[in-house]
Coordinates of C-alpha atoms in Angstrom, one line a residue:
Chain A
M1 CA -27.2 -63.3 -9.0
I2 CA -23.3 -64.7 -9.2
V3 CA -23.5 -64.9 -12.8
D4 CA -24.6 -61.5 -14.6
T5 CA -27.1 -63.7 -17.2
S6 CA -28.4 -59.7 -18.4
K7 CA -25.3 -59.9 -21.3
K8 CA -26.1 -61.1 -24.4
I9 CA -23.1 -63.6 -26.3
L10 CA -23.2 -63.5 -29.8
I11 CA -21.4 -66.7 -31.7
V12 CA -19.9 -65.9 -35.3
G13 CA -19.6 -69.5 -36.4
L14 CA -21.7 -72.3 -35.1
G15 CA -19.8 -75.2 -35.8
L16 CA -18.6 -77.5 -33.1
L17 CA -16.5 -75.3 -31.4
G18 CA -19.0 -72.5 -31.4
G19 CA -21.5 -75.2 -31.2
S20 CA -20.4 -76.2 -27.8
Y21 CA -20.0 -72.7 -26.5
A22 CA -23.3 -72.2 -27.2
R23 CA -24.3 -74.9 -25.5
A24 CA -22.1 -74.9 -22.4
L25 CA -23.2 -70.8 -21.8
K26 CA -27.5 -71.7 -22.3
R27 CA -27.2 -74.1 -19.6
F28 CA -26.5 -70.4 -17.5
G29 CA -29.2 -69.0 -19.2
F30 CA -27.6 -66.2 -21.2
H31 CA -29.1 -64.7 -24.0
I32 CA -26.9 -66.3 -27.2
S33 CA -27.2 -65.4 -30.6
A34 CA -25.1 -67.1 -33.3
I35 CA -24.7 -65.6 -37.2
T36 CA -23.0 -68.8 -39.2
K37 CA -23.0 -69.4 -43.3
D38 CA -25.3 -72.4 -42.7
Q39 CA -29.4 -72.2 -41.9
S40 CA -29.0 -75.6 -41.0
S41 CA -27.0 -74.9 -38.1
I42 CA -28.9 -72.2 -37.1
D43 CA -32.2 -74.5 -37.5
F44 CA -31.0 -77.1 -35.0
A45 CA -29.4 -75.2 -32.8
L46 CA -33.1 -73.5 -32.2
K47 CA -34.2 -76.3 -32.2
E48 CA -31.7 -78.1 -29.7
Q49 CA -32.8 -74.6 -27.9
I50 CA -29.1 -74.1 -27.7
I51 CA -29.5 -70.2 -29.0
D52 CA -32.1 -67.7 -28.4
E53 CA -31.6 -66.5 -32.0
G54 CA -29.8 -66.4 -35.7
T55 CA -29.1 -65.5 -38.8
T56 CA -26.7 -66.6 -41.4
S57 CA -26.9 -63.0 -42.6
L58 CA -24.6 -59.7 -40.6
D59 CA -27.7 -59.0 -38.6
E60 CA -27.0 -55.3 -37.3
K61 CA -29.9 -55.4 -34.0
M62 CA -27.9 -58.7 -33.0
L63 CA -24.4 -57.0 -33.8
G64 CA -25.1 -53.6 -31.8
E65 CA -27.2 -56.2 -28.9
A66 CA -24.3 -58.2 -28.1
D67 CA -21.4 -57.5 -24.9
L68 CA -19.4 -60.4 -25.9
V69 CA -18.6 -61.7 -28.6
V70 CA -16.8 -65.1 -30.0
F71 CA -15.5 -65.8 -32.7
A72 CA -15.6 -69.1 -34.0
L73 CA -13.9 -69.3 -37.4
Y74 CA -10.8 -69.9 -39.4
P75 CA -7.8 -67.9 -39.0
H76 CA -8.5 -66.1 -41.9
V77 CA -12.1 -65.9 -42.1
F78 CA -11.7 -64.0 -38.7
V79 CA -9.1 -61.4 -40.0
E80 CA -11.3 -60.9 -42.6
W81 CA -14.7 -60.5 -40.8
I82 CA -13.1 -58.0 -38.5
T83 CA -11.6 -55.4 -41.4
Q84 CA -14.8 -55.5 -43.3
N85 CA -17.7 -55.7 -40.3
Q86 CA -15.8 -54.3 -37.2
S87 CA -17.9 -51.6 -37.8
L88 CA -21.1 -53.2 -36.5
L89 CA -20.2 -53.8 -33.5
K90 CA -21.7 -52.4 -29.3
S91 CA -19.8 -49.8 -28.1
G92 CA -17.9 -51.8 -25.4
A93 CA -18.1 -54.8 -26.5
L94 CA -15.7 -57.7 -25.8
I95 CA -14.4 -59.8 -28.6
T96 CA -12.7 -62.7 -27.8
D97 CA -11.6 -66.4 -30.6
V98 CA -11.3 -70.0 -30.6
T99 CA -8.2 -69.5 -32.9
G100 CA -5.4 -72.6 -32.4
V101 CA -2.5 -69.8 -33.6
K102 CA -1.8 -67.3 -31.1
G103 CA 1.0 -64.9 -32.3
S104 CA 0.4 -64.2 -36.1
I105 CA -3.5 -63.6 -35.7
V106 CA -3.2 -61.2 -32.1
Y107 CA -1.7 -58.2 -32.6
K108 CA -2.8 -58.4 -36.2
I109 CA -6.8 -58.1 -34.9
Q110 CA -5.6 -55.3 -31.5
D111 CA -3.7 -53.1 -34.5
M112 CA -6.7 -52.6 -36.7
L113 CA -9.4 -52.7 -33.9
R114 CA -11.4 -50.3 -33.2
P115 CA -10.5 -48.8 -29.8
D116 CA -13.5 -48.9 -27.9
V117 CA -13.6 -52.2 -28.7
E118 CA -11.8 -54.9 -26.9
F119 CA -10.2 -58.2 -28.1
I120 CA -9.1 -60.7 -26.2
A121 CA -7.9 -64.2 -27.6
A122 CA -8.2 -67.6 -26.1
H123 CA -7.7 -71.1 -27.5
P124 CA -9.9 -73.5 -25.6
M125 CA -7.9 -77.2 -26.3
A126 CA -10.1 -79.1 -27.0
G127 CA -11.8 -80.9 -30.2
R128 CA -13.3 -83.7 -32.2
E129 CA -12.6 -85.9 -35.0
V130 CA -16.3 -84.4 -36.0
S131 CA -17.4 -81.3 -37.2
G132 CA -20.6 -78.7 -37.0
V133 CA -22.9 -78.3 -34.4
E134 CA -24.6 -81.2 -34.9
N135 CA -21.6 -83.0 -32.7
S136 CA -21.0 -80.0 -30.3
T137 CA -21.0 -81.4 -26.3
D138 CA -20.8 -79.7 -23.9
K139 CA -18.3 -82.5 -22.0
M140 CA -15.2 -81.3 -24.5
F141 CA -14.0 -79.5 -22.1
V142 CA -13.8 -81.6 -18.9
G143 CA -11.0 -82.1 -18.9
A144 CA -9.0 -80.3 -21.4
N145 CA -7.4 -76.5 -21.3
Y146 CA -8.3 -72.7 -22.1
I147 CA -5.6 -70.9 -22.9
V148 CA -5.7 -67.8 -22.6
T149 CA -3.4 -64.9 -24.3
P150 CA -3.3 -61.6 -23.1
T151 CA -0.8 -59.0 -25.1
D152 CA -0.1 -55.6 -23.6
K153 CA -3.3 -54.6 -25.1
N154 CA -5.4 -55.9 -22.6
T155 CA -7.0 -54.9 -19.8
P156 CA -7.0 -56.7 -16.2
E157 CA -10.9 -56.4 -16.8
A158 CA -10.6 -58.2 -20.3
I159 CA -8.8 -61.1 -18.9
E160 CA -10.3 -61.8 -15.3
T161 CA -14.1 -61.8 -17.9
C162 CA -12.2 -64.3 -20.5
L163 CA -10.6 -67.1 -17.7
E164 CA -14.1 -66.9 -16.2
L165 CA -15.9 -67.7 -19.5
G166 CA -13.1 -70.7 -19.7
K167 CA -14.0 -71.9 -16.5
L168 CA -18.1 -70.7 -17.0
L169 CA -17.0 -73.6 -19.8
G170 CA -16.2 -76.1 -18.1
F171 CA -12.7 -76.4 -18.6
S172 CA -11.0 -78.3 -16.3
N173 CA -7.8 -76.1 -17.3
V174 CA -7.4 -72.0 -16.9
A175 CA -3.9 -70.2 -17.8
T176 CA -3.0 -67.3 -19.6
L177 CA 0.8 -67.9 -21.6
S178 CA 2.1 -65.0 -24.0
P179 CA 1.3 -65.3 -27.9
E180 CA 4.5 -66.2 -27.9
D181 CA 4.8 -69.7 -25.7
H182 CA 1.3 -70.2 -26.4
D183 CA 2.6 -70.9 -30.0
E184 CA 5.8 -72.7 -29.0
M185 CA 3.7 -75.3 -26.9
I186 CA 1.7 -75.7 -29.7
G187 CA 4.1 -76.1 -32.4
F188 CA 4.9 -78.6 -29.6
L189 CA 2.2 -80.8 -28.7
S190 CA 0.1 -80.6 -31.0
Q191 CA 1.4 -79.6 -34.3
L192 CA 4.7 -81.2 -34.9
T193 CA 2.2 -84.4 -33.3
H194 CA -0.1 -83.6 -36.5
C195 CA 3.0 -83.3 -38.7
I196 CA 4.5 -87.1 -37.5
A197 CA 1.1 -88.5 -37.7
I198 CA 0.6 -88.1 -41.1
T199 CA 4.5 -88.3 -42.0
L200 CA 4.0 -91.9 -40.8
M201 CA 0.7 -92.3 -42.4
T202 CA 1.9 -91.9 -46.3
C203 CA 5.8 -92.6 -45.9
N204 CA 5.0 -96.4 -46.6
D205 CA 2.3 -97.2 -49.2
K206 CA 3.2 -100.8 -49.7
E207 CA 0.2 -103.0 -49.1
N208 CA -1.7 -105.2 -46.9
M209 CA 0.5 -103.3 -43.4
E210 CA -3.5 -102.9 -42.4
K211 CA -3.7 -106.4 -41.6
F212 CA -0.9 -107.1 -39.9
T213 CA -1.0 -103.6 -37.8
G214 CA -1.6 -103.6 -33.2
D215 CA -2.8 -100.6 -31.3
S216 CA 0.4 -99.3 -31.1
F217 CA 0.8 -98.0 -34.9
R218 CA -2.7 -96.5 -35.2
D219 CA -2.4 -95.1 -31.5
L220 CA -0.2 -92.8 -33.3
T221 CA -2.3 -92.7 -36.2
R222 CA -5.3 -91.2 -35.0
I223 CA -5.1 -88.3 -35.6
A224 CA -4.0 -88.8 -39.1
K225 CA -7.3 -88.5 -40.6
I226 CA -7.0 -85.0 -40.0
N227 CA -9.4 -81.3 -42.1
D228 CA -6.4 -80.5 -44.9
L229 CA -7.8 -77.5 -44.6
M230 CA -8.0 -75.8 -40.8
W231 CA -4.8 -77.7 -40.4
S232 CA -3.1 -76.6 -43.8
E233 CA -3.9 -72.7 -42.3
L234 CA -2.5 -73.3 -39.1
F235 CA 0.7 -74.9 -39.6
V236 CA 1.2 -71.3 -42.4
A237 CA -0.4 -69.1 -39.5
N238 CA 2.7 -71.2 -36.8
K239 CA 4.8 -71.5 -39.3
K240 CA 8.4 -70.3 -37.6
A241 CA 7.7 -72.0 -34.1
L242 CA 6.3 -75.4 -35.7
L243 CA 9.3 -75.3 -38.8
G244 CA 12.0 -74.7 -34.8
Q245 CA 9.5 -77.8 -33.1
M246 CA 10.3 -79.9 -36.8
D247 CA 14.5 -79.0 -36.6
L248 CA 14.1 -80.4 -32.9
F249 CA 12.2 -83.2 -33.5
M250 CA 14.7 -84.6 -36.4
N251 CA 17.8 -83.6 -34.7
K252 CA 16.6 -86.0 -33.0
F253 CA 15.8 -88.8 -34.6
N254 CA 18.9 -88.3 -36.7
E255 CA 21.0 -88.7 -33.6
L256 CA 19.2 -92.0 -32.9
K257 CA 19.3 -93.4 -35.7
T258 CA 23.0 -92.4 -35.6
M259 CA 23.1 -94.9 -32.6
L260 CA 21.6 -97.8 -35.0
A261 CA 23.4 -97.4 -37.3
I262 CA 27.3 -97.6 -35.6
E263 CA 24.9 -99.9 -32.6
D264 CA 25.8 -97.8 -29.9
I265 CA 22.9 -99.8 -26.9
E266 CA 24.4 -97.5 -24.3
G267 CA 23.3 -94.4 -26.4
M268 CA 19.8 -96.3 -27.0
R269 CA 19.1 -96.7 -24.1
A270 CA 20.1 -93.5 -22.0
M271 CA 18.1 -92.2 -24.9
M272 CA 14.9 -94.7 -23.9
R273 CA 15.2 -94.0 -20.5
H274 CA 15.1 -90.2 -20.9
S275 CA 11.7 -91.5 -22.7
T276 CA 10.1 -93.5 -20.1
E277 CA 10.8 -91.0 -17.3
R278 CA 9.8 -87.8 -19.3
R279 CA 6.9 -89.9 -20.0
T280 CA 5.8 -90.2 -17.2
L281 CA 5.1 -85.9 -15.8
F282 CA 2.6 -86.4 -18.4
D283 CA 0.3 -89.6 -17.6
K284 CA -3.3 -87.7 -16.8
K285 CA -3.6 -87.4 -13.7
Chain B
M1 CA -9.9 -136.9 -29.4
I2 CA -10.0 -132.7 -31.9
V3 CA -7.0 -132.2 -30.1
D4 CA -3.8 -134.1 -29.3
T5 CA -3.0 -133.5 -25.3
S6 CA -1.1 -135.9 -25.1
K7 CA 1.6 -134.2 -26.1
K8 CA 3.5 -132.4 -23.8
I9 CA 4.3 -128.6 -23.7
L10 CA 7.7 -126.8 -22.4
I11 CA 7.7 -122.7 -22.0
V12 CA 11.7 -121.6 -21.5
G13 CA 11.5 -118.6 -19.9
L14 CA 8.6 -117.8 -18.1
G15 CA 7.6 -113.9 -18.6
L16 CA 4.5 -112.4 -19.4
L17 CA 4.3 -114.0 -23.4
G18 CA 5.1 -117.2 -21.6
G19 CA 2.8 -117.1 -18.4
S20 CA 0.2 -116.2 -21.1
Y21 CA 0.8 -118.6 -23.6
A22 CA 0.2 -121.5 -20.4
R23 CA -2.6 -120.0 -19.4
A24 CA -3.9 -120.3 -22.7
L25 CA -3.1 -123.6 -23.5
K26 CA -4.1 -124.7 -20.1
R27 CA -7.5 -124.6 -20.8
F28 CA -7.4 -127.4 -23.1
G29 CA -5.4 -129.9 -20.6
F30 CA -1.9 -130.0 -22.3
H31 CA 0.9 -131.1 -19.8
I32 CA 2.5 -128.2 -19.0
S33 CA 6.0 -127.7 -17.6
A34 CA 8.2 -124.2 -18.0
I35 CA 12.3 -123.2 -16.9
T36 CA 13.0 -119.8 -15.8
K37 CA 15.5 -118.0 -14.1
D38 CA 13.4 -116.8 -11.1
Q39 CA 11.8 -119.4 -8.4
S40 CA 8.7 -117.1 -7.5
S41 CA 7.6 -117.0 -11.9
I42 CA 7.4 -121.2 -11.1
D43 CA 6.2 -120.1 -7.9
F44 CA 3.0 -117.8 -9.7
A45 CA 2.3 -120.3 -11.7
L46 CA 2.3 -123.5 -10.4
K47 CA 0.3 -121.3 -7.5
E48 CA -2.2 -120.2 -10.6
Q49 CA -2.0 -123.8 -12.0
I50 CA -1.3 -122.1 -14.9
I51 CA 1.2 -124.7 -15.3
D52 CA 1.7 -128.8 -14.1
E53 CA 6.0 -127.8 -13.3
G54 CA 8.6 -125.6 -13.7
T55 CA 12.6 -125.5 -12.1
T56 CA 14.6 -122.9 -13.1
S57 CA 17.6 -125.4 -13.9
L58 CA 18.0 -127.2 -16.8
D59 CA 15.5 -130.3 -15.8
E60 CA 17.0 -133.0 -18.2
K61 CA 14.1 -135.8 -18.1
M62 CA 11.7 -132.1 -18.5
L63 CA 13.6 -131.5 -21.8
G64 CA 14.2 -134.9 -22.7
E65 CA 10.2 -134.9 -23.0
A66 CA 8.5 -131.5 -24.6
D67 CA 6.9 -132.2 -27.8
L68 CA 6.5 -129.1 -28.1
V69 CA 9.1 -126.4 -26.6
V70 CA 8.6 -122.4 -27.0
F71 CA 11.2 -120.2 -26.2
A72 CA 10.2 -116.6 -24.8
L73 CA 13.4 -115.6 -24.5
Y74 CA 15.5 -112.7 -25.5
P75 CA 16.8 -112.7 -28.6
H76 CA 20.8 -113.3 -27.6
V77 CA 19.5 -115.2 -24.8
F78 CA 17.6 -117.8 -27.0
V79 CA 20.3 -117.6 -29.8
E80 CA 23.2 -118.8 -26.3
W81 CA 20.4 -121.7 -24.7
I82 CA 19.8 -122.9 -28.0
T83 CA 23.8 -122.8 -28.9
Q84 CA 24.0 -124.3 -25.1
N85 CA 22.1 -126.8 -24.1
Q86 CA 20.3 -128.2 -27.9
S87 CA 21.6 -131.6 -27.1
L88 CA 19.4 -132.0 -24.1
L89 CA 16.1 -131.8 -26.2
K90 CA 13.9 -134.7 -27.5
S91 CA 14.7 -136.1 -30.9
G92 CA 12.0 -135.2 -32.8
A93 CA 11.3 -132.0 -31.7
L94 CA 9.2 -128.7 -32.4
I95 CA 10.8 -125.7 -31.4
T96 CA 9.4 -122.0 -31.6
D97 CA 9.7 -119.0 -30.5
V98 CA 8.3 -115.1 -29.6
T99 CA 11.1 -113.3 -31.1
G100 CA 9.9 -110.2 -32.6
V101 CA 12.5 -110.3 -35.1
K102 CA 13.5 -112.9 -37.8
G103 CA 16.0 -112.9 -40.2
S104 CA 18.6 -112.1 -37.9
I105 CA 17.5 -115.0 -35.5
V106 CA 15.5 -117.8 -37.7
Y107 CA 18.3 -118.5 -39.8
K108 CA 21.4 -119.0 -37.2
I109 CA 19.2 -120.9 -35.4
Q110 CA 17.7 -123.1 -38.2
D111 CA 21.9 -123.6 -39.4
M112 CA 23.2 -124.7 -35.8
L113 CA 19.9 -127.1 -35.1
R114 CA 20.5 -130.4 -35.0
P115 CA 18.5 -132.1 -38.1
D116 CA 16.5 -134.8 -35.8
V117 CA 14.9 -131.3 -34.2
E118 CA 13.0 -128.7 -36.0
F119 CA 12.7 -125.1 -35.9
I120 CA 9.3 -122.8 -36.8
A121 CA 9.8 -119.6 -35.9
A122 CA 7.1 -117.4 -35.2
H123 CA 5.7 -113.9 -33.8
P124 CA 2.9 -113.3 -31.9
M125 CA 2.2 -109.5 -32.1
A126 CA 0.8 -108.6 -28.6
G127 CA 2.3 -107.1 -25.2
R128 CA 1.5 -105.4 -22.7
E129 CA 3.4 -102.3 -21.2
V130 CA 4.1 -104.1 -17.8
S131 CA 6.1 -107.3 -17.4
G132 CA 5.9 -110.7 -16.0
V133 CA 4.7 -113.8 -15.8
E134 CA 2.2 -112.0 -12.5
N135 CA 0.5 -110.2 -16.3
S136 CA -0.1 -113.2 -18.1
T137 CA -2.9 -112.9 -19.2
D138 CA -5.2 -115.6 -22.0
K139 CA -7.9 -112.5 -23.6
M140 CA -4.1 -111.0 -24.9
F141 CA -4.0 -112.8 -28.0
V142 CA -7.6 -111.7 -29.7
G143 CA -8.0 -109.0 -31.8
A144 CA -4.0 -109.4 -32.4
N145 CA -2.2 -111.2 -35.0
Y146 CA 0.2 -114.4 -35.2
I147 CA 3.0 -115.1 -37.4
V148 CA 4.9 -117.6 -38.6
T149 CA 7.4 -116.8 -40.4
P150 CA 8.4 -120.6 -42.4
T151 CA 12.2 -120.8 -44.5
D152 CA 13.2 -123.9 -46.5
K153 CA 13.9 -125.4 -43.9
N154 CA 10.9 -126.2 -42.8
T155 CA 8.3 -128.5 -43.4
P156 CA 4.4 -128.8 -44.2
E157 CA 3.9 -130.4 -40.7
A158 CA 5.3 -127.8 -38.6
I159 CA 4.1 -125.2 -39.9
E160 CA 0.7 -126.8 -39.7
T161 CA 1.4 -127.6 -36.1
C162 CA 2.8 -123.9 -35.8
L163 CA -0.3 -121.9 -37.7
E164 CA -2.8 -124.4 -34.9
L165 CA -0.4 -123.0 -32.3
G166 CA -1.4 -119.6 -32.6
K167 CA -4.9 -120.6 -33.4
L168 CA -5.0 -122.3 -29.5
L169 CA -3.6 -119.5 -28.1
G170 CA -6.8 -117.4 -29.2
F171 CA -4.9 -115.3 -32.0
S172 CA -7.5 -114.1 -34.4
N173 CA -5.5 -113.4 -37.2
V174 CA -3.0 -116.2 -37.9
A175 CA -0.8 -115.6 -40.9
T176 CA 2.0 -116.5 -42.7
L177 CA 5.6 -114.1 -43.9
S178 CA 8.9 -114.8 -45.1
P179 CA 11.2 -113.9 -42.4
E180 CA 12.5 -110.8 -44.7
D181 CA 8.4 -109.4 -44.6
H182 CA 8.5 -109.6 -41.4
D183 CA 11.0 -107.6 -40.6
E184 CA 9.8 -104.8 -42.7
M185 CA 6.2 -105.2 -41.8
I186 CA 7.9 -105.0 -37.6
G187 CA 10.5 -102.3 -38.7
F188 CA 7.5 -100.0 -40.5
L189 CA 5.1 -101.3 -38.6
S190 CA 6.2 -101.3 -34.8
Q191 CA 9.7 -100.4 -34.3
L192 CA 9.7 -97.2 -36.6
T193 CA 6.5 -96.5 -34.2
H194 CA 8.2 -96.4 -31.5
C195 CA 11.6 -94.7 -32.6
I196 CA 9.3 -91.5 -33.2
A197 CA 8.0 -91.9 -29.5
I198 CA 10.7 -92.0 -27.8
T199 CA 12.4 -88.8 -29.9
L200 CA 8.8 -87.2 -29.6
M201 CA 9.7 -87.6 -25.9
T202 CA 13.0 -86.8 -25.7
C203 CA 12.5 -83.9 -28.3
N204 CA 11.8 -80.9 -26.1
D205 CA 12.2 -80.4 -22.6
K206 CA 11.1 -76.9 -22.1
E207 CA 9.6 -77.5 -18.2
N208 CA 5.3 -77.4 -17.8
M209 CA 4.3 -78.9 -20.7
E210 CA 2.8 -81.2 -19.5
K211 CA 0.6 -79.1 -18.0
F212 CA -0.6 -78.0 -21.2
T213 CA -1.0 -81.3 -23.2
G214 CA -4.3 -83.1 -24.5
D215 CA -5.4 -86.5 -26.2
S216 CA -2.7 -86.3 -29.1
F217 CA -0.3 -85.9 -27.9
R218 CA -0.3 -88.9 -25.6
D219 CA -2.0 -90.9 -28.1
L220 CA 1.9 -90.3 -29.6
T221 CA 4.0 -91.4 -26.4
R222 CA 1.8 -94.2 -24.8
I223 CA 4.2 -96.3 -25.8
A224 CA 7.5 -93.9 -25.3
K225 CA 8.1 -95.2 -21.8
I226 CA 10.1 -98.3 -23.0
N227 CA 12.0 -101.3 -22.4
D228 CA 15.1 -99.8 -22.8
L229 CA 16.7 -103.8 -22.9
M230 CA 14.7 -105.4 -24.7
W231 CA 14.4 -102.8 -27.1
S232 CA 17.6 -101.9 -28.3
E233 CA 18.3 -105.6 -28.5
L234 CA 15.4 -105.7 -30.7
F235 CA 16.3 -102.3 -33.0
V236 CA 20.1 -104.0 -33.3
A237 CA 18.6 -107.2 -34.7
N238 CA 16.6 -105.8 -37.3
K239 CA 18.8 -103.2 -37.5
K240 CA 19.1 -103.1 -41.8
A241 CA 15.0 -103.3 -42.1
L242 CA 14.6 -100.4 -39.5
L243 CA 17.6 -98.3 -40.5
G244 CA 15.2 -98.1 -44.1
Q245 CA 12.0 -97.2 -42.7
M246 CA 13.8 -94.9 -40.5
D247 CA 15.2 -93.1 -44.1
L248 CA 11.2 -93.4 -45.3
F249 CA 10.2 -91.2 -42.6
M250 CA 12.8 -88.9 -42.8
N251 CA 12.1 -88.1 -46.6
K252 CA 8.7 -87.4 -46.1
F253 CA 9.0 -85.1 -42.8
N254 CA 12.0 -83.0 -45.1
E255 CA 9.4 -82.9 -48.1
L256 CA 6.4 -81.6 -45.2
K257 CA 9.2 -79.0 -44.3
T258 CA 10.0 -77.9 -46.9
M259 CA 6.5 -77.5 -48.2
L260 CA 6.2 -75.7 -45.1
A261 CA 8.7 -73.7 -45.5
I262 CA 7.9 -72.7 -48.7
E263 CA 4.0 -72.2 -47.9
D264 CA 3.1 -74.5 -49.7
I265 CA -0.8 -74.5 -48.6
E266 CA -1.6 -77.5 -52.2
G267 CA 1.5 -79.8 -51.8
M268 CA 0.2 -79.7 -47.4
R269 CA -3.1 -80.5 -48.5
A270 CA -2.6 -83.4 -51.1
M271 CA -0.3 -85.3 -48.3
M272 CA -3.0 -84.4 -45.9
R273 CA -5.6 -86.2 -47.9
H274 CA -3.2 -88.7 -48.5
S275 CA -2.8 -89.9 -45.1
T276 CA -6.7 -89.1 -44.4
E277 CA -7.4 -92.0 -47.1
R278 CA -4.8 -94.4 -46.0
R279 CA -5.2 -93.8 -42.4
T280 CA -9.2 -95.6 -43.0
L281 CA -7.7 -98.3 -44.4
F282 CA -6.1 -98.7 -40.7
D283 CA -8.9 -98.9 -38.8
K284 CA -10.3 -101.5 -36.1
K285 CA -12.7 -104.0 -38.3

C-alpha cells in the first residue's frame, strides 16, 4: 500500500468543497465520515457513496476516531466550533481547513488549540458558482492551486501530510506560502477582483445596457453574482491586505484617468503595453 | 431578387473588420472592391475570393463607381481620408463606418461632407484579439450588436439601408441609438471595462502572482492584452463620456472601500445582492 487508507477522515461541513473532498478521497478507499447541519446533505452523500457515515449531531465516537479532520466551514463558524468542541477531537489528530483567508484565522486557532492536536491550514483555490454537496465534483481541483500555510507551530510531518492531501485531492499545483503572503496574494488575485466586479456591476444602473452587452463586460462581471454572506465575511477577515490592494488599484486607476484628462496618449500607450506584456505571464499554460 | 446585388460596395481599410464585412457580403454576390495600405492584404483577399478587385492606391474608377463605401479605418485616418479624398466619391454614394466612438466623429464628417454624398454612421460591436484580414470571419457577427447612430442630417432611406446592411452582415441585434447615447453606452460597457482590466493588470507587479492565478483573475484581465494605438485613440475620442463613467466607477469603489474599512457588513451585503441581481439581467439569452 502506498496510501495509508487505515486513516479515518472526518469532514465537518459537507457543502460544495467538503463534498468534493469526500468524493476525491473516497476513490482511494479511506473511511470518510461527515458532520454537517442538514440531514439532506448526509442523505445525498450516503446515496452517492462518497461518505461511509454521517450525522447532523456532534457524534462523539465519530469525532474521537478521526485521524484527520477537514473543516469546510465559514471562518467564524470554524473558530466557534473549535472553541466549543475541540475537547471531542482524538488525541494526536491532525486538523486542516479550506478557509480562503489565513492570517486572521490560523494564529487564532493554533493559539487556542489543545497541545495534542495540530492544525495545519490550507486553502484549496477552487470553487463553483453553485453551492451544496449536490454540486460537488472531483474534477474541480484539476488545474487548480492548493496552498498550505504553515507557521512556526507546525511540524514538518503535518506540513508534509497536508501537501500530500492536496495531491490526493487532485490539485495540479500544491505549494506553501506564509499566511501573510497568502493573504496578500488572495487579496489581489481574488478579493480585489471580486470588489471590481461588483463595483462595475452596480456603478451605473442605466436602463437597457444589457441589450448591448458584449463578451468583455460579461467576462468582467461573471463573478459579480456573489454569495454576499460568505464574501463579506472573507473581505472583513482579510481587511488589512484587501484595503492595501484596493489602494494600489485606485491609485493606478487615477493615474489612467489623469492621463486621459490631459490626453497624454504616450502615457496611456505605455500603460497598455505594460498591461499587454504582463498579461502574457498569466496565460493558461 | 430580394437583395439588389447590382450595388457596388467598396471597403476602405481591409483589416479584421473590413475583411469580415467583405466575407459576409460576398456570400450574396455583391461586387466588392477594396482599398487598403498593404498589397499582402489585397493578395490574401483575392486568393480567398472575398473581394473582386483591390488596390493600395486611390483608384479613381473604383471610388467613382462605388454605391456604398464602408470605411474601416482608425478614427483620425477616417477623418483625414474624407478631408483629402471625398471629391473622388460617386455622386449619390452612401458612406458608412465601423468607428467605435460616434459623437466626436459623426458630426465632423457630416459637416464637411459634399451635399450629394450621405454619411450614416454605424458601430459593429464585434472584434477579436487578433487583427488583419487573415483573421477575418463571417462568424464574428453572430450573437453581436450592430448600432446605427443617425443624426438630423440623415435620410430615412440611408438609415434603413444601414440597418439592412447590419442584418446582411449577420448581426443578431440591429438597433439605432443617438451618437450621445451610443457613446455613454460604449463608455460604460466597453471602454470603462478595458480601463479596469489594464489597471488591474498593472497595479501590482509582485513576482510569482501568476503561479496562483485562477479563472476569475484571468476573466477580468483577458482584455488587458490591448492594441495600445487603437484604444488610446478611442479613449481620447470619447473622453468626456469615458471620464464620466470612470467617475461613477471610482465613487462606487470608494463606497465599498469605506464600508470595508468600517466593517459595515450589512452595507457590503446589500451591494453584493444588488450586484448579483443586476448581473442576472446581463446573462446571455
